[in-house]
Tab-separated table of C-alpha atoms in Angstrom:
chain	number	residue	atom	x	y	z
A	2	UNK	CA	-95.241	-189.593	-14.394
A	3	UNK	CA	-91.802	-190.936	-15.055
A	4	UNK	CA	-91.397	-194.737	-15.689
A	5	UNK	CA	-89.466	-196.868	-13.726
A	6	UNK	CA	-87.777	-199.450	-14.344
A	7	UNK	CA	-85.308	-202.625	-13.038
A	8	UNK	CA	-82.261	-204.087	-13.479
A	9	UNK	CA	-81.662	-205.531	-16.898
A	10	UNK	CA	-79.933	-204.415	-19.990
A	11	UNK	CA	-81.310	-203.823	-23.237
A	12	UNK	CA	-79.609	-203.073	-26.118
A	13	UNK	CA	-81.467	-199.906	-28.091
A	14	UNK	CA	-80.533	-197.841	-31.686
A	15	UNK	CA	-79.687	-194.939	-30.341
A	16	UNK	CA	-80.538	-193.177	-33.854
A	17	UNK	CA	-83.838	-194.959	-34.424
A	18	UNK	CA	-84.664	-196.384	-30.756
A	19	UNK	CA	-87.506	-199.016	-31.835
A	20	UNK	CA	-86.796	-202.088	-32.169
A	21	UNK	CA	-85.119	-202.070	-29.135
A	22	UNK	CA	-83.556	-205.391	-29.078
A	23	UNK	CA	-83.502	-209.702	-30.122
A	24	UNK	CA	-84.853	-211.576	-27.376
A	25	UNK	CA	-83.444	-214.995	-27.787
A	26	UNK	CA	-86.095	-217.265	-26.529
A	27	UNK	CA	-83.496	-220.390	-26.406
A	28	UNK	CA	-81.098	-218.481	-24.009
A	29	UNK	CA	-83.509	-216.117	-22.743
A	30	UNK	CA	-81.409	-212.933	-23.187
A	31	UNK	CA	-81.686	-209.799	-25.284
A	32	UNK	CA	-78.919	-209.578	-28.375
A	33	UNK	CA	-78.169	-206.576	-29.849
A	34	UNK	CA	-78.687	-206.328	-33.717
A	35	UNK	CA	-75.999	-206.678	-35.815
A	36	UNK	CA	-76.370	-203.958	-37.346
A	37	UNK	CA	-74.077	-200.640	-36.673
A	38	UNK	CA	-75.113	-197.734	-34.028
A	39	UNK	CA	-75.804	-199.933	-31.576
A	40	UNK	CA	-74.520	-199.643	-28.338
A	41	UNK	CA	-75.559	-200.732	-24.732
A	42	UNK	CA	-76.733	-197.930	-22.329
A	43	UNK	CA	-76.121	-197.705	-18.850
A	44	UNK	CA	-79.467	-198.072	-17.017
A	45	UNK	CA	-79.351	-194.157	-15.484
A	46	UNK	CA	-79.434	-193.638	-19.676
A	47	UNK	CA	-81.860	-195.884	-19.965
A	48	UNK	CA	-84.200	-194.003	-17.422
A	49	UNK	CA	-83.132	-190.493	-19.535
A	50	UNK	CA	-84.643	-192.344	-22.912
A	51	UNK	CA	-87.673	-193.408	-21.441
A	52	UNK	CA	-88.651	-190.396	-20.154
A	53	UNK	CA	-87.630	-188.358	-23.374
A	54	UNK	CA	-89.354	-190.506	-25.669
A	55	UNK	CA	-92.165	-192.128	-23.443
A	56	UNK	CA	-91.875	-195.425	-25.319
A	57	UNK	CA	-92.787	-198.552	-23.906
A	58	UNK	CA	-89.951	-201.400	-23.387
A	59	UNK	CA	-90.214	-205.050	-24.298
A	60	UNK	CA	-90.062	-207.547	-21.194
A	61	UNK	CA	-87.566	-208.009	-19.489
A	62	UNK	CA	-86.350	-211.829	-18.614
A	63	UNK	CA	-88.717	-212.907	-16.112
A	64	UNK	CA	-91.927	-211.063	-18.154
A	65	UNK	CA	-91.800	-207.680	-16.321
A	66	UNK	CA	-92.421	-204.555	-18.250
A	67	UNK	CA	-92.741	-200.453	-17.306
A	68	UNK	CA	-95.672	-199.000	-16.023
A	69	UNK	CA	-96.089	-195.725	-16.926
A	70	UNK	CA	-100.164	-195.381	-15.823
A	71	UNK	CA	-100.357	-192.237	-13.575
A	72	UNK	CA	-102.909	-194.663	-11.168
A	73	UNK	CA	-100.075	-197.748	-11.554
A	74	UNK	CA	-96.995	-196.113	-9.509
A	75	UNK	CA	-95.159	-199.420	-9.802
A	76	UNK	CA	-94.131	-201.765	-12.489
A	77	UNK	CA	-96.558	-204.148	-12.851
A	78	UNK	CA	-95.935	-208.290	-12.806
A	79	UNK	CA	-97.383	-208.843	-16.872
A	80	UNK	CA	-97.682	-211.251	-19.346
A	81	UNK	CA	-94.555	-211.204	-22.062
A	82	UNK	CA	-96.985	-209.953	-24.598
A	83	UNK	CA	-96.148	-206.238	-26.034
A	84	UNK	CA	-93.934	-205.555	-28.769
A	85	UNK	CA	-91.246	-203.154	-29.071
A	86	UNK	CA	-93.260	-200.203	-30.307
A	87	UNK	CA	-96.745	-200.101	-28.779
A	88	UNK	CA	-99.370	-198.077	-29.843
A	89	UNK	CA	-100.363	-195.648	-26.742
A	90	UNK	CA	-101.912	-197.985	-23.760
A	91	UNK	CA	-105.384	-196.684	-22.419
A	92	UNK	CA	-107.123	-198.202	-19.360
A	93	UNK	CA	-108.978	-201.417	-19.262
A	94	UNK	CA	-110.602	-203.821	-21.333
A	95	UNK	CA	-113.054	-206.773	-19.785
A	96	UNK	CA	-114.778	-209.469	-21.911
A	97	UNK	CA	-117.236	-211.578	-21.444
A	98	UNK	CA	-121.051	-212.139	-21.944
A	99	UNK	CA	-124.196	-210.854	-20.039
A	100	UNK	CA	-126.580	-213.320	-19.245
A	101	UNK	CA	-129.933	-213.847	-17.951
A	102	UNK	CA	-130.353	-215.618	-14.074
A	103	UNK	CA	-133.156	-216.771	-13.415
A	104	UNK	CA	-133.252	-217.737	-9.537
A	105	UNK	CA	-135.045	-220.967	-8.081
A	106	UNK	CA	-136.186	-222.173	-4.858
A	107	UNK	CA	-137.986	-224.954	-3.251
A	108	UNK	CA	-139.434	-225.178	-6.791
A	109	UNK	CA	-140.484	-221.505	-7.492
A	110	UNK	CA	-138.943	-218.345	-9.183
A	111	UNK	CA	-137.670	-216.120	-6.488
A	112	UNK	CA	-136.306	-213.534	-9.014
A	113	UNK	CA	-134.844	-212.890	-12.817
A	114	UNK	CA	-132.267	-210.878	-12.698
A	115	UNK	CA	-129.304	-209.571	-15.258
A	116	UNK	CA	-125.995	-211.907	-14.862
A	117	UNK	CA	-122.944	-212.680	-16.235
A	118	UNK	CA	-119.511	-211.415	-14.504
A	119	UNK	CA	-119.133	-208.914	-16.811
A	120	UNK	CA	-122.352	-207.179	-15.251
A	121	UNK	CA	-121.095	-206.771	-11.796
A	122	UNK	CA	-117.576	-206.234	-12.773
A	123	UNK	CA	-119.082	-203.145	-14.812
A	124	UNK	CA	-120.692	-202.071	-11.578
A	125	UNK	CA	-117.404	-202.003	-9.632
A	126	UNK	CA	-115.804	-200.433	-12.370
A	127	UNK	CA	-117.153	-197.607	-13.119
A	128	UNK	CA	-117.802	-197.091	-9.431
A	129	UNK	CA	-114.429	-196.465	-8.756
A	130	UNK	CA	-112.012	-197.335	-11.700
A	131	UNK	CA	-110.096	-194.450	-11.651
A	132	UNK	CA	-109.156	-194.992	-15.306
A	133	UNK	CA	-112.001	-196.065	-18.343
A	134	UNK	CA	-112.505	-199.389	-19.329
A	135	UNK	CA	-113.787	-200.982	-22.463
A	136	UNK	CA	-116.515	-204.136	-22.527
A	137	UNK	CA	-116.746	-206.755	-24.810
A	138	UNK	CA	-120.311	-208.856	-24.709
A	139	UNK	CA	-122.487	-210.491	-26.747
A	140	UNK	CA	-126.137	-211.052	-25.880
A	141	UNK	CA	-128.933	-212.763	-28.896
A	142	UNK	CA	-131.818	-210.270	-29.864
A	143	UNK	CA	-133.998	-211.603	-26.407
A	144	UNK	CA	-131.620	-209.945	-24.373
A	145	UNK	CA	-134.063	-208.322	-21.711
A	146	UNK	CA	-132.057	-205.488	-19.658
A	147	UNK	CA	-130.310	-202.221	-20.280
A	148	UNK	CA	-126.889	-201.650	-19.349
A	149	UNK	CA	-124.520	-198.845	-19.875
A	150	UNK	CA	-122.295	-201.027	-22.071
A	151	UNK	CA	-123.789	-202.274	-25.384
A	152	UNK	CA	-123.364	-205.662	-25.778
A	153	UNK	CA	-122.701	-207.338	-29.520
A	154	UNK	CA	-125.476	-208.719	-30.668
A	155	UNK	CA	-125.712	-211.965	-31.833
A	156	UNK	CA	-128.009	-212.806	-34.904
A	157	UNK	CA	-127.666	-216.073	-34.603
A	158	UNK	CA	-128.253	-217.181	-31.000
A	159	UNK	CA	-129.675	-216.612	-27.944
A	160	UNK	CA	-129.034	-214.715	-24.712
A	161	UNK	CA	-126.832	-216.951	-22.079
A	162	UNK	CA	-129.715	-218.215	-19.896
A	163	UNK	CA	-129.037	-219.796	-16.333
A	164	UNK	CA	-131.077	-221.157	-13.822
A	165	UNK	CA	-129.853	-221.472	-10.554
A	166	UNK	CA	-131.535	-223.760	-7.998
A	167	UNK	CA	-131.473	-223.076	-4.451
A	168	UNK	CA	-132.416	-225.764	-1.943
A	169	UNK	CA	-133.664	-226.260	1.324
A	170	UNK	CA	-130.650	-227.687	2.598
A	171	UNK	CA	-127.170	-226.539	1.819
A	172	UNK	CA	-125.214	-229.249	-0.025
A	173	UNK	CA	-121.648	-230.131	1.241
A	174	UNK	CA	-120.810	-231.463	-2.723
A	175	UNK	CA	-121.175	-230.464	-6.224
A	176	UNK	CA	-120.227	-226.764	-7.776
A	177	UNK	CA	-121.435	-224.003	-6.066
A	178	UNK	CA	-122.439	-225.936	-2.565
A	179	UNK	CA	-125.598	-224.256	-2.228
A	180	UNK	CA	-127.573	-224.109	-5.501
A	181	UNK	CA	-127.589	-226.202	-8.774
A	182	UNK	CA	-126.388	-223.910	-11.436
A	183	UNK	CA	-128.174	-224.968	-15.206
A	184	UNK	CA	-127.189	-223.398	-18.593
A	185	UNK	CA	-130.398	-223.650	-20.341
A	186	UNK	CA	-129.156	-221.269	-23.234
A	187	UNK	CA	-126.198	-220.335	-24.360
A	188	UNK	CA	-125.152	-217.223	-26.786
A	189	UNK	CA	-122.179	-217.145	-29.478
A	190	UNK	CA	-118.334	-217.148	-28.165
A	191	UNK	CA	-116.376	-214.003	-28.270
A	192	UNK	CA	-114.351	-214.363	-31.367
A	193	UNK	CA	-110.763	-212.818	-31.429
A	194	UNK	CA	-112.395	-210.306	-34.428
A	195	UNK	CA	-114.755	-209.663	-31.618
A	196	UNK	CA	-112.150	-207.697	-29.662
A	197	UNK	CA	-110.605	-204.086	-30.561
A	198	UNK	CA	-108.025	-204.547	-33.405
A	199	UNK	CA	-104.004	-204.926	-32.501
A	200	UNK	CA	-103.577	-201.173	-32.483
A	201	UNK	CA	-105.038	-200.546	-29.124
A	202	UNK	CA	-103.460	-201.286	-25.990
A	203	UNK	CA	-104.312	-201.651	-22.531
A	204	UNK	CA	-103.370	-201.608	-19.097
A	205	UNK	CA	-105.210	-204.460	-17.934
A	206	UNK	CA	-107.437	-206.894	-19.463
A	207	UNK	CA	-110.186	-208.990	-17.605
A	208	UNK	CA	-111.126	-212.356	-19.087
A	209	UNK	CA	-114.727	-212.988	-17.101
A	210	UNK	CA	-116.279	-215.978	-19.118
A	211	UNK	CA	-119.213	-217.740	-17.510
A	212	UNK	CA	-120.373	-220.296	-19.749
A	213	UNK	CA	-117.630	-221.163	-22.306
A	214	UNK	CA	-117.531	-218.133	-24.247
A	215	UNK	CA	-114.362	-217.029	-24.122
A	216	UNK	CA	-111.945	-219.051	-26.539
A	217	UNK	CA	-108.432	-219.897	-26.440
A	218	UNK	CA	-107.634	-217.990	-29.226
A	219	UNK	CA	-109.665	-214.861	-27.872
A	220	UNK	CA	-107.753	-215.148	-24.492
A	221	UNK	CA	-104.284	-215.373	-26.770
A	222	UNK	CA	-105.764	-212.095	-28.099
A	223	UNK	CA	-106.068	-210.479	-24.670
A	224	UNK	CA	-102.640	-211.280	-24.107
A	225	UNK	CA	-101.489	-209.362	-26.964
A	226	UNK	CA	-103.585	-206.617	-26.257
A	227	UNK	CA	-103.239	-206.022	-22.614
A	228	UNK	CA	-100.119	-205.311	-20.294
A	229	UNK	CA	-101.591	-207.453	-17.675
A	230	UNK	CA	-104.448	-209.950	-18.058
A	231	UNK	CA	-106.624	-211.224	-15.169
A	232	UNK	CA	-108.696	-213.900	-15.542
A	233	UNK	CA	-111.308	-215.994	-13.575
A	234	UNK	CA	-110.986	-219.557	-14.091
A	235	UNK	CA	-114.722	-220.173	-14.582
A	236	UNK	CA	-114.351	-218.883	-17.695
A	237	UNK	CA	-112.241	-222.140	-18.691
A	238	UNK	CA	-112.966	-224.224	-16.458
A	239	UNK	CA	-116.798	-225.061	-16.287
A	240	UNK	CA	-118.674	-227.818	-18.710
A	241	UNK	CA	-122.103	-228.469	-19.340
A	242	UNK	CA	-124.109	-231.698	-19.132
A	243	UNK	CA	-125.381	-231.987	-22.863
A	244	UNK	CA	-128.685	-233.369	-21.408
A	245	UNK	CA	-130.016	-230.431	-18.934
A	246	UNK	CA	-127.155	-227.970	-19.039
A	247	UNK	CA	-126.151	-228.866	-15.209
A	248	UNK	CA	-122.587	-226.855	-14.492
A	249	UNK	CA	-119.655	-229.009	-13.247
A	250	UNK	CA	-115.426	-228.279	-13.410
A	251	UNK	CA	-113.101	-230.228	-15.200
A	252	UNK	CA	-109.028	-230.026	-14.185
A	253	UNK	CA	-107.599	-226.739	-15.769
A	254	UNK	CA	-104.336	-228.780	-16.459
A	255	UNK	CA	-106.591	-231.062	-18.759
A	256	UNK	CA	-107.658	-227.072	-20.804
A	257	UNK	CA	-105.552	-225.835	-23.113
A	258	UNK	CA	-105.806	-222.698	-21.179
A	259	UNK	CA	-103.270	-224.182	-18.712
A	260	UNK	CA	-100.575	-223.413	-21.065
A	261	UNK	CA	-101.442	-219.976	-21.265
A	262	UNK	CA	-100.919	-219.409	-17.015
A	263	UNK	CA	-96.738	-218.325	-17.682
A	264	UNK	CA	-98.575	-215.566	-19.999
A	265	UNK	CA	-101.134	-214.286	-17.524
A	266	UNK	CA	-100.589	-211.745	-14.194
A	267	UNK	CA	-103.412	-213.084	-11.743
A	268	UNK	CA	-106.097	-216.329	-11.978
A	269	UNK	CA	-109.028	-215.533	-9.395
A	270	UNK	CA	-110.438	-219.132	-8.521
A	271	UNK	CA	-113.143	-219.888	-5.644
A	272	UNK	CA	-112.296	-222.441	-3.352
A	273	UNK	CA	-115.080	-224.812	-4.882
A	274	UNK	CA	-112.753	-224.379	-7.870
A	275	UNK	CA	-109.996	-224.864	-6.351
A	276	UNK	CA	-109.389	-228.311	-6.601
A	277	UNK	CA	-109.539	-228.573	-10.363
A	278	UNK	CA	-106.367	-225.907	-10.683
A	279	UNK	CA	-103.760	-227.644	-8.777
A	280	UNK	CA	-102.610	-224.276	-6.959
A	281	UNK	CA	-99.412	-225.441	-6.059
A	282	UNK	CA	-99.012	-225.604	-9.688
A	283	UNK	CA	-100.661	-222.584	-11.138
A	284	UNK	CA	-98.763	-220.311	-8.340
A	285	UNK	CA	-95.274	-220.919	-9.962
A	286	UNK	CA	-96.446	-219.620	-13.318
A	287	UNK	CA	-99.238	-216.478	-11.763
A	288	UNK	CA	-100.404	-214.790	-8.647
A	289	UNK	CA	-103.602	-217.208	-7.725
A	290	UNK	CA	-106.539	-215.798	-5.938
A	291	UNK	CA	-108.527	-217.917	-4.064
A	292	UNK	CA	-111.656	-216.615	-2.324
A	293	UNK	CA	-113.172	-218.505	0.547
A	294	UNK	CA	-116.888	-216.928	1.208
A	295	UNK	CA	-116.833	-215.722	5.206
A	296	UNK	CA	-113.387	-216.918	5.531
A	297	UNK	CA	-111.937	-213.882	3.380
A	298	UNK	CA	-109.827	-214.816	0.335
A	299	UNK	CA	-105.803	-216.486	0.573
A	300	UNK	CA	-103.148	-215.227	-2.044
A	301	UNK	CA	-100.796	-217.555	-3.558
A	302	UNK	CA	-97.220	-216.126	-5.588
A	303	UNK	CA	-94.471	-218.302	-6.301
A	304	UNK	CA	-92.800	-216.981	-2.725
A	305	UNK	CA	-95.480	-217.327	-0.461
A	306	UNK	CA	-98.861	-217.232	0.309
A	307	UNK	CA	-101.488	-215.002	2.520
A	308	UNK	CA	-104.801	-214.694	3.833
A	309	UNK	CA	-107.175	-211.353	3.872
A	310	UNK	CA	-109.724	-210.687	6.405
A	311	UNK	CA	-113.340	-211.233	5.194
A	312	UNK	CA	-116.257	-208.842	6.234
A	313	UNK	CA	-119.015	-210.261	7.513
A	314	UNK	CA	-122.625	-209.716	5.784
A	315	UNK	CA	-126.039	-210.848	5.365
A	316	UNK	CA	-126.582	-213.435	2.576
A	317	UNK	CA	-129.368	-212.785	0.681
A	318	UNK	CA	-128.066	-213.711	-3.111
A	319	UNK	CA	-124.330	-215.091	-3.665
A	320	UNK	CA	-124.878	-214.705	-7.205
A	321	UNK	CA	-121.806	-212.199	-8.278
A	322	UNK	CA	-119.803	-212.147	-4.965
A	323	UNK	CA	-116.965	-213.174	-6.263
A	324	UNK	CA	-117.342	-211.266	-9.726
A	325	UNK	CA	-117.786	-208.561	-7.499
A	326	UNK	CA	-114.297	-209.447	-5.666
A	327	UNK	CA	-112.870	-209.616	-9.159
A	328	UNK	CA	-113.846	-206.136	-9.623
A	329	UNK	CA	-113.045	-204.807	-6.151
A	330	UNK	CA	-109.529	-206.296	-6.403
A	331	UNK	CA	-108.354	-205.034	-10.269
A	332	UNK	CA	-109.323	-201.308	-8.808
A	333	UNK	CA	-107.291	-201.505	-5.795
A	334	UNK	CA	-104.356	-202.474	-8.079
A	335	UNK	CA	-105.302	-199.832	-10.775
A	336	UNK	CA	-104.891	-197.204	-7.565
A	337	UNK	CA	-101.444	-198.523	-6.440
A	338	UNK	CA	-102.734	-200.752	-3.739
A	339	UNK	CA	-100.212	-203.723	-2.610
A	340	UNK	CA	-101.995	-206.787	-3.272
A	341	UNK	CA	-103.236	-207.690	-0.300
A	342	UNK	CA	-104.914	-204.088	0.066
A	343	UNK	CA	-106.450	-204.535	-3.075
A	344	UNK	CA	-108.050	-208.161	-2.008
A	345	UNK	CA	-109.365	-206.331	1.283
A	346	UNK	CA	-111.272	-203.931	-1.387
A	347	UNK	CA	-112.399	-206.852	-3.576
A	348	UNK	CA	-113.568	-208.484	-0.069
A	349	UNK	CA	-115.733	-205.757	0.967
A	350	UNK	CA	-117.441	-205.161	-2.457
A	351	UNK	CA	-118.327	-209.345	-2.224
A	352	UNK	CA	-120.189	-209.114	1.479
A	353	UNK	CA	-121.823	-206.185	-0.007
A	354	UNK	CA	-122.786	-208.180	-3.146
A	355	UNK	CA	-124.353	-211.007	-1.431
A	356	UNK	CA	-126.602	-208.627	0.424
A	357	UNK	CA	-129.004	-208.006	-2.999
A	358	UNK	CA	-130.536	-210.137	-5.356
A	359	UNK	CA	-128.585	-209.642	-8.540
A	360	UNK	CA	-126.362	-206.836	-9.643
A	361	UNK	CA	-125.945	-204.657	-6.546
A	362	UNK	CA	-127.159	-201.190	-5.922
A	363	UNK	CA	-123.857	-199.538	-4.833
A	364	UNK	CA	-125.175	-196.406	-2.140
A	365	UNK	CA	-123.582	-193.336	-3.838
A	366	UNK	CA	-122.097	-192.124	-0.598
A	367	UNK	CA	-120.402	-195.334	0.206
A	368	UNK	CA	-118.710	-195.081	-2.785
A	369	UNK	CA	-117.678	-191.162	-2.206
A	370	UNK	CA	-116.374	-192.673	1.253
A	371	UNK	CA	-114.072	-195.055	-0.885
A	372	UNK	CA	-112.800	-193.058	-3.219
A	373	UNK	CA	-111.286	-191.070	-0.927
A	374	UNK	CA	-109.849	-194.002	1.118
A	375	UNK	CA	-108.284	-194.931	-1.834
A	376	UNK	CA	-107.084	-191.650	-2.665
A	377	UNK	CA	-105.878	-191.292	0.527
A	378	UNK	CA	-103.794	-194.621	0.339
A	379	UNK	CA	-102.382	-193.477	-3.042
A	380	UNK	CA	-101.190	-189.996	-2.290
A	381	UNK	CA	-99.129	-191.909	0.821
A	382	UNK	CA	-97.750	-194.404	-1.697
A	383	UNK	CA	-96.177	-191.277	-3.366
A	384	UNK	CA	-93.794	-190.658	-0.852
A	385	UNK	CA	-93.319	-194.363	-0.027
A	386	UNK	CA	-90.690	-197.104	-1.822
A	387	UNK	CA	-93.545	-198.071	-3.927
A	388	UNK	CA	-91.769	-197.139	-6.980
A	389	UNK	CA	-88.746	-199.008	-6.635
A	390	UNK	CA	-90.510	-202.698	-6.959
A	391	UNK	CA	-93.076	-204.691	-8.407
A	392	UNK	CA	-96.306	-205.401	-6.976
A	393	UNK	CA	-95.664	-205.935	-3.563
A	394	UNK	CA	-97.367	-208.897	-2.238
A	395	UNK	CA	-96.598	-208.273	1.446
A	396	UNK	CA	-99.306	-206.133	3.652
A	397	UNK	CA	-98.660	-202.363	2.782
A	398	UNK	CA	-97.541	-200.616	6.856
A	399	UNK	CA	-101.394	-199.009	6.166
A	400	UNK	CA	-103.069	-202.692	5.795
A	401	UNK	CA	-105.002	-202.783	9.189
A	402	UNK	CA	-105.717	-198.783	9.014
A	403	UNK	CA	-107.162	-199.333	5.552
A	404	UNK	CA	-109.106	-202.467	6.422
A	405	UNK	CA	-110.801	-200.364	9.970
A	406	UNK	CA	-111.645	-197.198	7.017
A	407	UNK	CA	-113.302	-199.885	5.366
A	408	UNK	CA	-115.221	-201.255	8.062
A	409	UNK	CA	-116.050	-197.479	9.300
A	410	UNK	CA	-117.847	-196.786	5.864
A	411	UNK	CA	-120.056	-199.822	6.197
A	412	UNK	CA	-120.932	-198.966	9.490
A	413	UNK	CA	-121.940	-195.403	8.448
A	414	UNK	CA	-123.859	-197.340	5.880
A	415	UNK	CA	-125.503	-199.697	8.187
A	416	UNK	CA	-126.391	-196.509	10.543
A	417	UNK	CA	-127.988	-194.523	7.746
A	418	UNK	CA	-129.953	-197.302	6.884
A	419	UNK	CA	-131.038	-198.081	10.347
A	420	UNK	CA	-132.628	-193.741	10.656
A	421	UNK	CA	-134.476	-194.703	7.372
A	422	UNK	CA	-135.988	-197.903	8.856
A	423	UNK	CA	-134.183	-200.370	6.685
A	424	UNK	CA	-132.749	-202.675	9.021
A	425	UNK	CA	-133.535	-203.206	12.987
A	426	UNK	CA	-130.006	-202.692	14.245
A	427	UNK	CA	-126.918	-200.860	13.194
A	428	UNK	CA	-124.409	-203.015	12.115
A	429	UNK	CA	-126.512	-206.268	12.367
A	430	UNK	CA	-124.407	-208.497	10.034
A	431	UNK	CA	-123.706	-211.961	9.950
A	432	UNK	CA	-121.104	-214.224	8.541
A	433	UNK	CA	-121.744	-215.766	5.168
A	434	UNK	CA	-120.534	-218.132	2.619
A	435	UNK	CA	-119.996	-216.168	-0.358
C-alpha cells in the first residue's frame, strides 16, 4: 500500500534521506540542516520518496504522521513520538495486568473468574484483530488461569486480587454504581524494562491498567514505542483506601498523566469516570470516549462531539463491558472504520460482554459473521475518499447499514440459541447499564 500523506513541508537529504529534518519546538516548524544537499521537495516528490524508500516521516505540526498499515487506509491522528528513522512498525502492543475477580453478592461468592482489561481486550483481539498484537502482564506465582498470552511473572508479589460486591439495591453514588469494587492484592507495576526494547515499533499501543500498575514512565515508554496510544483512564485514575483496598477516582488533572493527554490519540473513560477528567478539557488535547452503559457511548474531538447507538442486552456480569468496548473499538479502527463505526463495534462486543460472568465466550460463527462485515466495510473504503484525510470522526454514508448488519448477526445468534433451548424467545433482550 502506498502512504499518504498531507500538506506540510519537510526538508529531507536527498543523498542520505534520514534525518529528515530540525523540528524547532519553540516555533514549531521543521528547519532544514545546515548542512549542503539539502533541498525542499515538492510534496508530489515527497509522495515518489516515500513510496521508493518506504520510510516513515517524523510528525508533522499538529502530531500527524503516515500510515502505511495495509488494515489503516488513512493517516492516523498519533502521538508526536517516532523518530526520523523507525525500525519497521508491526501491529499492536497492549499492557496491563491479569487479575483475579472474585464476585460477591448479598454476602456470598457468586463466581471467581479471570480479570483484568487486558483479559477481555485479548479476547476481542484475537477475535478479529486483523493484524497481531503483543501483551505485556505480570501476574505473582498464585496466578490461577491459563491464557494464551504468558504473563511476567512476578517473584516478588502476588496476583492482582479484586473483590467486587454486588448489592441488593443499585446505588445511585460511589464508583461503579452497582457493586463495591476492593483491591485486596495487588501484583508488581509494569516497569518501562518490562516492555519490548526501543527497536520495535507499533501501530497502536493499548495502556489497560486496572489497579495502578501502569507507571508514568511506562506510559512515556508506550509513547515512544507506538504510532498511536489508547488508553483507559482507569489505569491512572483509580486509588485505593490503604485500610480495605475500597476503589475510588481522583481528578486526572491532579495525575501526572494529565500532561501526557497532547501525546496520546484516544482516552476511553466511563461516564462514572467522567467527572474526574474534565472532558471539556481532555477533548482539546485527544479524542475522549465516553461510554454510557444502555445509553451507547458519546465521542468528544476538539470539533465536536457524537453519540453511538447502544444495543440492548441482558445483564448478567458488567465486569469487562467496557474493556470489551475498548477492544471492539481499536479493531474497527485497525480495519479502516470512521470512528463512530468503530464505537458501534466496541458497543456491540460490551452488550455481549455483560451477558456472561467473566471473560466472554465469543460464538465462533458470530465472529465469522463480523469479519466479513468488516471486510465488507473495508473493501468499500477502498474506493471511497478515505485516503485523503485523517480519521474521520463524522458517521461513514454506511453507518446505519453497518449498525442493522450488526444487529442481524445478534439476532441470528439469539435464534440459534433459541433451536438449542438456551433462551425462551428469540431476540429477548433488555436494556442494561453496562
Amino acid at each position: 500500500m502506498i502512504p499518504h500523506f498531507r500538506a506540510c513541508n519537510i526538508y529531507i537529504d536527498l543523498k542520505s534521506p534520514p534525518p529528515l529534518a530540525t523540528y524547532n519546538h519553540i516555533t514549531s516548524h521543521y528547519q532544514p540542516s545546515p548542512t549542503p544537499g539539502h533541498t525542499l521537495l515538492t510534496l508530489t516528490r515527497i509522495w515518489s520518496w516515500l513510496f521508493y524508500t518506504r520510510r516513515f516521516l517524523p510528525p508533522c505540526k499538529n502530531g500527524s504522521i503516515f500510515s502505511s498499515s495495509p488494515f489503516l487506509p488513512i493517516p492516523m491522528v498519533l502521538a508526536t513520538n517516532l523518530d526520523s528513522d523507525p525500525n519497521p512498525i508491526s501491529g499492536g502492543l497492549v499492557v496491563g495486568n491479569y487479575c483475579h475477580d472474585v464476585l460477591h453478592r448479598d454476602g456470598h461468592i457468586i463466581g471467581e473468574t479471570l480479570g483484568g482489561a487486558a483479559a477481555f481486550i485479548s479476547n476481542v483481539l484475537d477475535s478479529l484483530s486483523p493484524s497481531p498484537t503483543r501483551y505485556v502482564s505480570k501476574v505473582g506465582s498464585d496466578f490461577a488461569y491459563e491464557v494464551t498470552h504468558a504473563p511476567l511473572v512476578s517473584g516478588s508479589s502476588p496476583t492482582t486480587l479484586f473483590h467486587a460486591h454486588f448489592p441488593d439495591s443499585i446505588s445511585e453514588t460511589g464508583y461503579h454504581g452497582d457493586r463495591v469494587l476492593k483491591r485486596v492484592k495487588v501484583c508488581d507495576p509494569i516497569w518501562p524494562s518490562d516492555l519490548p526494547e526501543l527497536k520495535e515499533r507499533f501501530e497502536i499501543g493499548l495502556a489497560v491498567g486496572v489497579a495502578g500498575e501502569i507507571t508514568i514512565e511506562t506510559l512515556e515508554r508506550m509513547i515512544e514505542l507506538c504510532r498511536v496510544v489508547f488508553v483507559d483512564v482507569q489505569g491512572l485514575i483509580r486509588s485505593f483506601d490503604p485500610v480495605d483496598g475500597t476503589v475510588g477516582l481522583v481528578p486526572l488533572k491532579s495525575t501526572p498523566y494529565f500532561d501526557l493527554l497532547s501525546r496520546i490519540g484516544f482516552l476511553k473513560v466511563s461516564s462514572d469516570e467522567a467527572p474526574f477528567v474534565d472532558i471539556e478539557e481532555a477533548r482539546k488535547l485527544c479524542c475522549v470516549v465516553v461510554t454510557e452503559g444502555k445509553d451507547g457511548c458519546r465521542v468528544y474531538w476538539k470539533d465536536g462531539e457524537l453519540h453511538v447507538a447502544p444495543f440492548p442486552a441482558n445483564q448478567v456480569d458488567p465486569t469487562g463491558a467496557g474493556d470489551s468496548f475498548f477492544g471492539g473499538f481499536v479493531v474497527g479502527l485497525l480495519w479502516g472504520l470512521t470512528v463512530p463505526d468503530a464505537a458501534l463495534l466496541g458497543n456491540l462486543l460490551g452488550s455481549i460482554t455483560v451477558g456472561q460472568v467473566g471473560v466472554p465466550q465469543f460464538d465462533p460463527i458470530m465472529l465469522e459473521n463480523i469479519k466479513q462485515v468488516l471486510d465488507s466495510m473495508a473493501a468499500a473504503r477502498k474506493g471511497s475518499d478515505a485516503n485523503d484525510t485523517l480519521f474521520k470522526f463524522q458517521k461513514s454514508s454506511r453507518h446505519d447499514e453497518f449498525q442493522g448488519s450488526l444487529q442481524e448477526i445478534v439476532k441470528l445468534k439469539t435464534c440459534f440459541e433459541l433451536s438449542n433451548g438456551d433462551i425462551d424467545k428469540c431476540g429477548n433482550f433488555h436494556d442494561i447499564e453496562n
